[in-house]
């Protein structure tokens, strides 16, 4: 609706200041010509908005102009209050600020929408933590958050997976990302995007130097590159397995991160075929937890890795039994 679009333009201009017409058109999914027509409509309604053409031009409100906007729809009101259930605010130390902001929004909502917003906060709960993920190390995001918001470089002591000793890095942060309950710092190191798990940061120190990000690159851009690198690694090991039907549900929960597609399930067969991807051959030993309920079909080196793992477990327990001897009667 045009009225919603006009309100969106007004909010964007109040928040961002000068915004180029092509950017407004892209955000609103309309043509630049439509944007200029909307600007004329706002001006005719008494909003002090003007357009400045040229390379550094854009659309802007007169300095000092503000308006209280209370024209939220019922669905928009619900969406705002679902934000309170995300859990990320506590990790960032923003729980109190969020509560205060929502109270202000509630006061500004049209009266008919207030009951729906209140019910939403009590009826919708978002828990981003996966089942059976185990206890997680506490994460202190304070310094990382300060670096992100103050646009300063960071000196990190960071321990990589599988390594005992941390390494030191100087990085240029883009921002923080919470994925499935795990916090990541997205940053450049020597001009290339890198991903750092917050719970592996052993220490972090703000530097006096301003951040040196690549021109035109935003957090979402850097995250997309890194996400694809993780999900599309060329050296990953692709494994085909057969899963007994009586363990299929448990298998799909525990191996969800490795599944590359839904299992080939006809709903009747005793065995169901599934395909997984692991970052390294040794990681397939995860499947030993399913005992004889999961069989690796391909590749042969994955079968050999599981066999070697099973022999190691057998040798461990046989050796322990021989050392301890029979139990005393």
Short mmCIF file of N, CA and C in Angstrom, two decimals, residues 184-328:
data_model
loop_
_atom_site.label_atom_id
_atom_site.label_comp_id
_atom_site.label_asym_id
_atom_site.label_seq_id
_atom_site.Cartn_x
_atom_site.Cartn_y
_atom_site.Cartn_z
N UNK A 184 29.59 -15.62 16.74
CA UNK A 184 30.79 -15.53 15.91
C UNK A 184 31.15 -14.06 15.70
N UNK A 185 32.44 -13.79 15.67
CA UNK A 185 32.94 -12.48 15.26
C UNK A 185 33.34 -12.57 13.80
N UNK A 186 32.78 -11.69 12.98
CA UNK A 186 33.14 -11.61 11.57
C UNK A 186 34.11 -10.44 11.42
N UNK A 187 35.29 -10.71 10.91
CA UNK A 187 36.32 -9.67 10.84
C UNK A 187 37.25 -9.93 9.66
N UNK A 188 37.92 -8.89 9.23
CA UNK A 188 38.99 -9.03 8.23
C UNK A 188 40.32 -9.22 8.95
N UNK A 189 41.15 -10.08 8.41
CA UNK A 189 42.55 -10.18 8.86
C UNK A 189 43.42 -10.07 7.61
N UNK A 190 44.20 -9.02 7.57
CA UNK A 190 45.05 -8.72 6.42
C UNK A 190 44.21 -8.64 5.14
N UNK A 191 43.02 -8.04 5.26
CA UNK A 191 42.19 -7.78 4.10
C UNK A 191 41.34 -8.94 3.63
N UNK A 192 41.35 -10.07 4.36
CA UNK A 192 40.55 -11.24 3.97
C UNK A 192 39.56 -11.55 5.09
N UNK A 193 38.34 -11.98 4.76
CA UNK A 193 37.34 -12.25 5.79
C UNK A 193 37.69 -13.50 6.60
N UNK A 194 37.48 -13.41 7.91
CA UNK A 194 37.74 -14.54 8.80
C UNK A 194 36.59 -14.66 9.80
N UNK A 195 36.41 -15.87 10.29
CA UNK A 195 35.35 -16.17 11.25
C UNK A 195 35.99 -16.65 12.55
N UNK A 196 35.58 -16.05 13.68
CA UNK A 196 36.13 -16.41 14.99
C UNK A 196 34.97 -16.76 15.93
N UNK A 197 34.97 -17.99 16.45
CA UNK A 197 33.96 -18.36 17.44
C UNK A 197 34.24 -17.63 18.75
N UNK A 198 33.21 -16.96 19.27
CA UNK A 198 33.43 -16.14 20.46
C UNK A 198 33.88 -16.97 21.66
N UNK A 199 33.42 -18.23 21.76
CA UNK A 199 33.79 -19.02 22.93
C UNK A 199 35.22 -19.56 22.84
N UNK A 200 35.93 -19.30 21.73
CA UNK A 200 37.33 -19.69 21.63
C UNK A 200 38.27 -18.49 21.77
N UNK A 201 37.71 -17.32 21.99
CA UNK A 201 38.52 -16.13 22.21
C UNK A 201 39.01 -16.15 23.65
N UNK A 202 40.30 -16.27 23.83
CA UNK A 202 40.87 -16.34 25.17
C UNK A 202 41.05 -14.95 25.78
N UNK A 203 41.31 -13.95 24.95
CA UNK A 203 41.38 -12.57 25.42
C UNK A 203 41.19 -11.66 24.22
N UNK A 204 40.68 -10.46 24.49
CA UNK A 204 40.46 -9.48 23.43
C UNK A 204 40.77 -8.09 23.98
N UNK A 205 41.45 -7.30 23.17
CA UNK A 205 41.82 -5.95 23.60
C UNK A 205 41.56 -4.95 22.48
N UNK A 206 40.87 -3.86 22.84
CA UNK A 206 40.62 -2.80 21.87
C UNK A 206 41.91 -2.04 21.58
N UNK A 207 42.16 -1.76 20.31
CA UNK A 207 43.31 -0.95 19.93
C UNK A 207 42.86 0.49 19.67
N UNK A 208 43.79 1.40 19.69
CA UNK A 208 43.46 2.81 19.43
C UNK A 208 43.26 3.08 17.94
N UNK A 209 43.64 2.14 17.10
CA UNK A 209 43.54 2.36 15.66
C UNK A 209 42.11 2.17 15.17
N UNK A 210 41.65 3.00 14.24
CA UNK A 210 40.32 2.80 13.66
C UNK A 210 40.28 1.55 12.79
N UNK A 211 39.11 0.97 12.68
CA UNK A 211 38.94 -0.25 11.90
C UNK A 211 39.25 0.01 10.42
N UNK A 212 39.79 -1.00 9.74
CA UNK A 212 40.16 -0.86 8.32
C UNK A 212 39.37 -1.88 7.50
N UNK A 213 38.11 -1.59 7.28
CA UNK A 213 37.28 -2.50 6.50
C UNK A 213 37.46 -2.25 5.00
N UNK A 214 37.16 -3.29 4.22
CA UNK A 214 37.20 -3.11 2.77
C UNK A 214 36.05 -2.20 2.32
N UNK A 215 36.31 -1.25 1.44
CA UNK A 215 35.27 -0.31 1.02
C UNK A 215 34.06 -1.03 0.42
N UNK A 216 32.86 -0.61 0.85
CA UNK A 216 31.64 -1.15 0.29
C UNK A 216 31.20 -2.48 0.85
N UNK A 217 31.98 -3.08 1.76
CA UNK A 217 31.64 -4.39 2.32
C UNK A 217 30.94 -4.20 3.66
N UNK A 218 29.77 -4.81 3.81
CA UNK A 218 29.02 -4.76 5.06
C UNK A 218 29.07 -6.12 5.74
N UNK A 219 28.57 -6.18 6.97
CA UNK A 219 28.57 -7.42 7.73
C UNK A 219 27.88 -8.55 6.96
N UNK A 220 26.71 -8.26 6.39
CA UNK A 220 25.97 -9.30 5.66
C UNK A 220 26.77 -9.84 4.49
N UNK A 221 27.54 -8.98 3.81
CA UNK A 221 28.35 -9.43 2.67
C UNK A 221 29.47 -10.36 3.14
N UNK A 222 30.18 -9.96 4.18
CA UNK A 222 31.28 -10.78 4.69
C UNK A 222 30.76 -12.10 5.24
N UNK A 223 29.63 -12.05 5.94
CA UNK A 223 29.05 -13.28 6.50
C UNK A 223 28.66 -14.25 5.39
N UNK A 224 28.08 -13.75 4.31
CA UNK A 224 27.67 -14.62 3.21
C UNK A 224 28.87 -15.35 2.61
N UNK A 225 29.98 -14.64 2.44
CA UNK A 225 31.19 -15.27 1.91
C UNK A 225 31.68 -16.36 2.86
N UNK A 226 31.75 -16.06 4.14
CA UNK A 226 32.25 -17.03 5.11
C UNK A 226 31.29 -18.21 5.26
N UNK A 227 29.99 -17.94 5.24
CA UNK A 227 29.01 -19.03 5.36
C UNK A 227 29.16 -20.01 4.21
N UNK A 228 29.32 -19.48 3.01
CA UNK A 228 29.49 -20.35 1.84
C UNK A 228 30.79 -21.15 1.93
N UNK A 229 31.84 -20.53 2.44
CA UNK A 229 33.10 -21.26 2.59
C UNK A 229 32.94 -22.46 3.51
N UNK A 230 32.18 -22.28 4.59
CA UNK A 230 31.98 -23.37 5.54
C UNK A 230 31.11 -24.46 4.93
N UNK A 231 30.04 -24.06 4.26
CA UNK A 231 29.06 -25.03 3.77
C UNK A 231 29.47 -25.69 2.46
N UNK A 232 30.40 -25.07 1.71
CA UNK A 232 30.75 -25.59 0.40
C UNK A 232 32.24 -25.91 0.29
N UNK A 233 32.82 -26.38 1.38
CA UNK A 233 34.25 -26.71 1.37
C UNK A 233 34.52 -27.82 0.37
N UNK A 234 35.53 -27.61 -0.50
CA UNK A 234 35.84 -28.59 -1.52
C UNK A 234 36.48 -29.85 -0.94
N UNK A 235 37.13 -29.73 0.22
CA UNK A 235 37.83 -30.87 0.78
C UNK A 235 36.97 -31.67 1.75
N UNK A 236 35.68 -31.39 1.82
CA UNK A 236 34.82 -32.13 2.74
C UNK A 236 34.64 -33.56 2.25
N UNK A 237 34.36 -34.46 3.17
CA UNK A 237 34.17 -35.88 2.87
C UNK A 237 32.68 -36.17 2.79
N UNK A 238 32.22 -36.60 1.62
CA UNK A 238 30.81 -36.93 1.44
C UNK A 238 30.61 -38.42 1.66
N UNK A 239 29.64 -38.75 2.51
CA UNK A 239 29.44 -40.12 2.96
C UNK A 239 27.99 -40.53 2.73
N UNK A 240 27.81 -41.75 2.21
CA UNK A 240 26.47 -42.33 2.06
C UNK A 240 26.30 -43.42 3.09
N UNK A 241 25.19 -43.40 3.82
CA UNK A 241 24.95 -44.37 4.88
C UNK A 241 23.56 -44.99 4.74
N UNK A 242 23.41 -46.13 5.40
CA UNK A 242 22.08 -46.74 5.58
C UNK A 242 21.74 -46.66 7.06
N UNK A 243 20.50 -46.26 7.36
CA UNK A 243 20.07 -46.07 8.74
C UNK A 243 18.85 -46.95 8.99
N UNK A 244 18.87 -47.73 10.09
CA UNK A 244 17.69 -48.50 10.45
C UNK A 244 16.55 -47.56 10.80
N UNK A 245 15.36 -47.93 10.36
CA UNK A 245 14.20 -47.05 10.55
C UNK A 245 13.95 -46.74 12.02
N UNK A 246 14.21 -47.70 12.93
CA UNK A 246 13.92 -47.44 14.34
C UNK A 246 14.86 -46.43 14.97
N UNK A 247 15.91 -46.02 14.24
CA UNK A 247 16.83 -44.99 14.74
C UNK A 247 16.85 -43.76 13.83
N UNK A 248 15.96 -43.70 12.86
CA UNK A 248 16.01 -42.63 11.88
C UNK A 248 15.78 -41.26 12.51
N UNK A 249 14.77 -41.14 13.38
CA UNK A 249 14.48 -39.84 14.00
C UNK A 249 15.66 -39.35 14.82
N UNK A 250 16.22 -40.25 15.65
CA UNK A 250 17.38 -39.87 16.47
C UNK A 250 18.56 -39.51 15.58
N UNK A 251 18.78 -40.27 14.53
CA UNK A 251 19.88 -40.00 13.61
C UNK A 251 19.75 -38.62 12.99
N UNK A 252 18.55 -38.27 12.56
CA UNK A 252 18.35 -36.96 11.91
C UNK A 252 18.58 -35.82 12.89
N UNK A 253 18.27 -36.01 14.18
CA UNK A 253 18.52 -34.95 15.16
C UNK A 253 20.00 -34.80 15.45
N UNK A 254 20.69 -35.92 15.67
CA UNK A 254 22.09 -35.85 16.07
C UNK A 254 23.02 -35.53 14.90
N UNK A 255 22.64 -35.90 13.70
CA UNK A 255 23.49 -35.66 12.53
C UNK A 255 22.94 -34.56 11.64
N UNK A 256 22.08 -33.71 12.19
CA UNK A 256 21.44 -32.67 11.38
C UNK A 256 22.45 -31.76 10.70
N UNK A 257 23.53 -31.43 11.40
CA UNK A 257 24.51 -30.49 10.84
C UNK A 257 25.29 -31.11 9.68
N UNK A 258 25.33 -32.45 9.59
CA UNK A 258 26.08 -33.11 8.53
C UNK A 258 25.21 -33.53 7.35
N UNK A 259 23.91 -33.62 7.53
CA UNK A 259 23.03 -34.05 6.44
C UNK A 259 23.05 -33.03 5.30
N UNK A 260 23.22 -33.52 4.07
CA UNK A 260 23.22 -32.64 2.91
C UNK A 260 21.86 -32.57 2.23
N UNK A 261 20.96 -33.49 2.58
CA UNK A 261 19.61 -33.52 2.02
C UNK A 261 18.76 -34.42 2.90
N UNK A 262 17.44 -34.32 2.82
CA UNK A 262 16.59 -35.24 3.59
C UNK A 262 16.86 -36.68 3.18
N UNK A 263 16.79 -37.64 4.10
CA UNK A 263 17.01 -39.05 3.76
C UNK A 263 16.02 -39.53 2.71
N UNK A 264 16.45 -40.53 1.91
CA UNK A 264 15.59 -41.14 0.89
C UNK A 264 14.68 -42.14 1.57
N UNK A 265 13.55 -41.69 2.03
CA UNK A 265 12.66 -42.51 2.85
C UNK A 265 11.36 -42.80 2.09
N UNK A 266 11.13 -44.10 1.80
CA UNK A 266 9.88 -44.47 1.12
C UNK A 266 8.77 -44.79 2.11
N UNK A 267 9.11 -44.71 3.41
CA UNK A 267 8.10 -44.94 4.44
C UNK A 267 7.87 -46.39 4.79
N UNK A 268 8.56 -47.32 4.11
CA UNK A 268 8.30 -48.74 4.34
C UNK A 268 9.56 -49.55 4.62
N UNK A 269 10.67 -49.26 3.91
CA UNK A 269 11.88 -50.08 4.01
C UNK A 269 12.46 -50.06 5.42
N UNK A 270 13.11 -51.18 5.76
CA UNK A 270 13.75 -51.27 7.08
C UNK A 270 14.96 -50.34 7.16
N UNK A 271 15.66 -50.18 6.03
CA UNK A 271 16.84 -49.32 5.97
C UNK A 271 16.53 -48.09 5.12
N UNK A 272 17.04 -46.94 5.55
CA UNK A 272 16.83 -45.68 4.85
C UNK A 272 18.20 -45.10 4.48
N UNK A 273 18.34 -44.65 3.24
CA UNK A 273 19.61 -44.09 2.76
C UNK A 273 19.69 -42.60 3.07
N UNK A 274 20.85 -42.18 3.55
CA UNK A 274 21.08 -40.76 3.85
C UNK A 274 22.47 -40.37 3.38
N UNK A 275 22.65 -39.09 3.12
CA UNK A 275 23.95 -38.58 2.65
C UNK A 275 24.41 -37.46 3.57
N UNK A 276 25.68 -37.54 3.96
CA UNK A 276 26.25 -36.58 4.90
C UNK A 276 27.55 -36.02 4.35
N UNK A 277 28.00 -34.93 4.96
CA UNK A 277 29.28 -34.33 4.60
C UNK A 277 30.02 -33.97 5.88
N UNK A 278 31.31 -34.38 5.94
CA UNK A 278 32.14 -34.11 7.11
C UNK A 278 33.35 -33.27 6.70
N UNK A 279 33.85 -32.42 7.61
CA UNK A 279 35.00 -31.57 7.28
C UNK A 279 36.30 -32.35 7.13
N UNK A 280 36.36 -33.56 7.71
CA UNK A 280 37.57 -34.37 7.62
C UNK A 280 37.17 -35.83 7.77
N UNK A 281 38.03 -36.72 7.28
CA UNK A 281 37.70 -38.15 7.30
C UNK A 281 37.51 -38.66 8.72
N UNK A 282 38.35 -38.21 9.65
CA UNK A 282 38.25 -38.69 11.02
C UNK A 282 36.93 -38.37 11.69
N UNK A 283 36.23 -37.35 11.19
CA UNK A 283 34.96 -36.94 11.81
C UNK A 283 33.86 -37.96 11.61
N UNK A 284 34.02 -38.89 10.65
CA UNK A 284 32.97 -39.89 10.43
C UNK A 284 32.84 -40.83 11.62
N UNK A 285 33.82 -40.82 12.53
CA UNK A 285 33.72 -41.68 13.71
C UNK A 285 32.54 -41.30 14.60
N UNK A 286 31.95 -40.14 14.34
CA UNK A 286 30.70 -39.78 15.02
C UNK A 286 29.66 -40.90 14.87
N UNK A 287 29.70 -41.60 13.73
CA UNK A 287 28.69 -42.62 13.43
C UNK A 287 28.83 -43.86 14.30
N UNK A 288 29.97 -44.01 14.97
CA UNK A 288 30.13 -45.15 15.88
C UNK A 288 29.11 -45.09 17.02
N UNK A 289 28.62 -43.90 17.33
CA UNK A 289 27.64 -43.77 18.40
C UNK A 289 26.35 -44.50 18.09
N UNK A 290 26.10 -44.79 16.80
CA UNK A 290 24.86 -45.46 16.42
C UNK A 290 25.02 -46.98 16.33
N UNK A 291 26.22 -47.48 16.67
CA UNK A 291 26.48 -48.91 16.69
C UNK A 291 26.09 -49.55 15.35
N UNK A 292 25.32 -50.65 15.40
CA UNK A 292 24.95 -51.35 14.16
C UNK A 292 23.67 -50.81 13.54
N UNK A 293 23.21 -49.66 14.01
CA UNK A 293 21.98 -49.06 13.44
C UNK A 293 22.29 -48.15 12.24
N UNK A 294 23.59 -47.87 12.01
CA UNK A 294 24.00 -47.07 10.86
C UNK A 294 25.18 -47.76 10.19
N UNK A 295 25.08 -47.95 8.88
CA UNK A 295 26.16 -48.58 8.11
C UNK A 295 26.64 -47.62 7.02
N UNK A 296 27.94 -47.40 6.96
CA UNK A 296 28.51 -46.58 5.90
C UNK A 296 28.58 -47.43 4.63
N UNK A 297 28.02 -46.92 3.55
CA UNK A 297 28.01 -47.62 2.27
C UNK A 297 29.18 -47.16 1.40
N UNK A 298 29.44 -45.85 1.42
CA UNK A 298 30.46 -45.28 0.55
C UNK A 298 30.94 -43.96 1.17
N UNK A 299 32.21 -43.59 1.01
CA UNK A 299 33.28 -44.24 0.24
C UNK A 299 34.00 -45.29 1.07
N UNK A 300 34.82 -46.12 0.42
CA UNK A 300 35.52 -47.19 1.15
C UNK A 300 36.42 -46.66 2.26
N UNK A 301 37.04 -45.49 2.05
CA UNK A 301 37.95 -44.97 3.10
C UNK A 301 37.18 -44.58 4.36
N UNK A 302 35.90 -44.22 4.21
CA UNK A 302 35.09 -43.92 5.39
C UNK A 302 34.76 -45.20 6.14
N UNK A 303 34.49 -46.27 5.42
CA UNK A 303 34.26 -47.57 6.07
C UNK A 303 35.52 -48.02 6.82
N UNK A 304 36.69 -47.81 6.18
CA UNK A 304 37.94 -48.20 6.82
C UNK A 304 38.19 -47.36 8.07
N UNK A 305 37.84 -46.08 8.04
CA UNK A 305 38.02 -45.21 9.20
C UNK A 305 37.15 -45.67 10.36
N UNK A 306 35.91 -46.05 10.06
CA UNK A 306 35.02 -46.54 11.13
C UNK A 306 35.54 -47.86 11.69
N UNK A 307 36.03 -48.73 10.83
CA UNK A 307 36.57 -50.01 11.29
C UNK A 307 37.76 -49.78 12.21
N UNK A 308 38.63 -48.84 11.81
CA UNK A 308 39.79 -48.53 12.66
C UNK A 308 39.34 -47.97 14.00
N UNK A 309 38.32 -47.13 13.98
CA UNK A 309 37.80 -46.58 15.23
C UNK A 309 37.21 -47.64 16.12
N UNK A 310 36.46 -48.58 15.53
CA UNK A 310 35.86 -49.66 16.31
C UNK A 310 36.94 -50.55 16.92
N UNK A 311 38.00 -50.81 16.17
CA UNK A 311 39.10 -51.63 16.70
C UNK A 311 39.81 -50.91 17.86
N UNK A 312 39.94 -49.59 17.75
CA UNK A 312 40.58 -48.83 18.83
C UNK A 312 39.75 -48.90 20.11
N UNK A 313 38.44 -48.80 19.97
CA UNK A 313 37.57 -48.90 21.14
C UNK A 313 37.65 -50.29 21.74
N UNK A 314 37.63 -51.31 20.89
CA UNK A 314 37.72 -52.69 21.39
C UNK A 314 39.03 -52.92 22.12
N UNK A 315 40.14 -52.44 21.54
CA UNK A 315 41.44 -52.62 22.18
C UNK A 315 41.49 -51.89 23.53
N UNK A 316 40.88 -50.72 23.61
CA UNK A 316 40.87 -49.97 24.87
C UNK A 316 40.19 -50.75 25.97
N UNK A 317 39.03 -51.30 25.68
CA UNK A 317 38.28 -52.00 26.73
C UNK A 317 38.84 -53.38 27.02
N UNK A 318 39.37 -54.04 26.01
CA UNK A 318 40.02 -55.32 26.27
C UNK A 318 41.26 -55.13 27.13
N UNK A 319 42.03 -54.11 26.83
CA UNK A 319 43.24 -53.84 27.60
C UNK A 319 42.91 -53.47 29.02
N UNK A 320 41.86 -52.67 29.24
CA UNK A 320 41.47 -52.28 30.60
C UNK A 320 41.00 -53.48 31.39
N UNK A 321 40.23 -54.36 30.72
CA UNK A 321 39.76 -55.56 31.41
C UNK A 321 40.88 -56.46 31.84
N UNK A 322 41.91 -56.59 31.00
CA UNK A 322 43.05 -57.43 31.34
C UNK A 322 43.87 -56.82 32.48
N UNK A 323 43.98 -55.46 32.52
CA UNK A 323 44.75 -54.82 33.58
C UNK A 323 44.05 -54.94 34.92
N UNK A 324 42.70 -54.83 34.90
CA UNK A 324 41.97 -54.84 36.17
C UNK A 324 41.77 -56.25 36.70
N UNK A 325 41.67 -57.23 35.78
CA UNK A 325 41.45 -58.59 36.21
C UNK A 325 40.02 -58.83 36.63
N UNK A 326 39.68 -60.04 36.99
CA UNK A 326 38.30 -60.37 37.37
C UNK A 326 37.93 -59.68 38.68
N UNK A 327 36.65 -59.34 38.80
CA UNK A 327 36.17 -58.70 40.04
C UNK A 327 36.22 -59.68 41.19
N UNK A 328 36.56 -59.16 42.39
CA UNK A 328 36.60 -60.02 43.58
C UNK A 328 35.22 -60.46 43.96
#
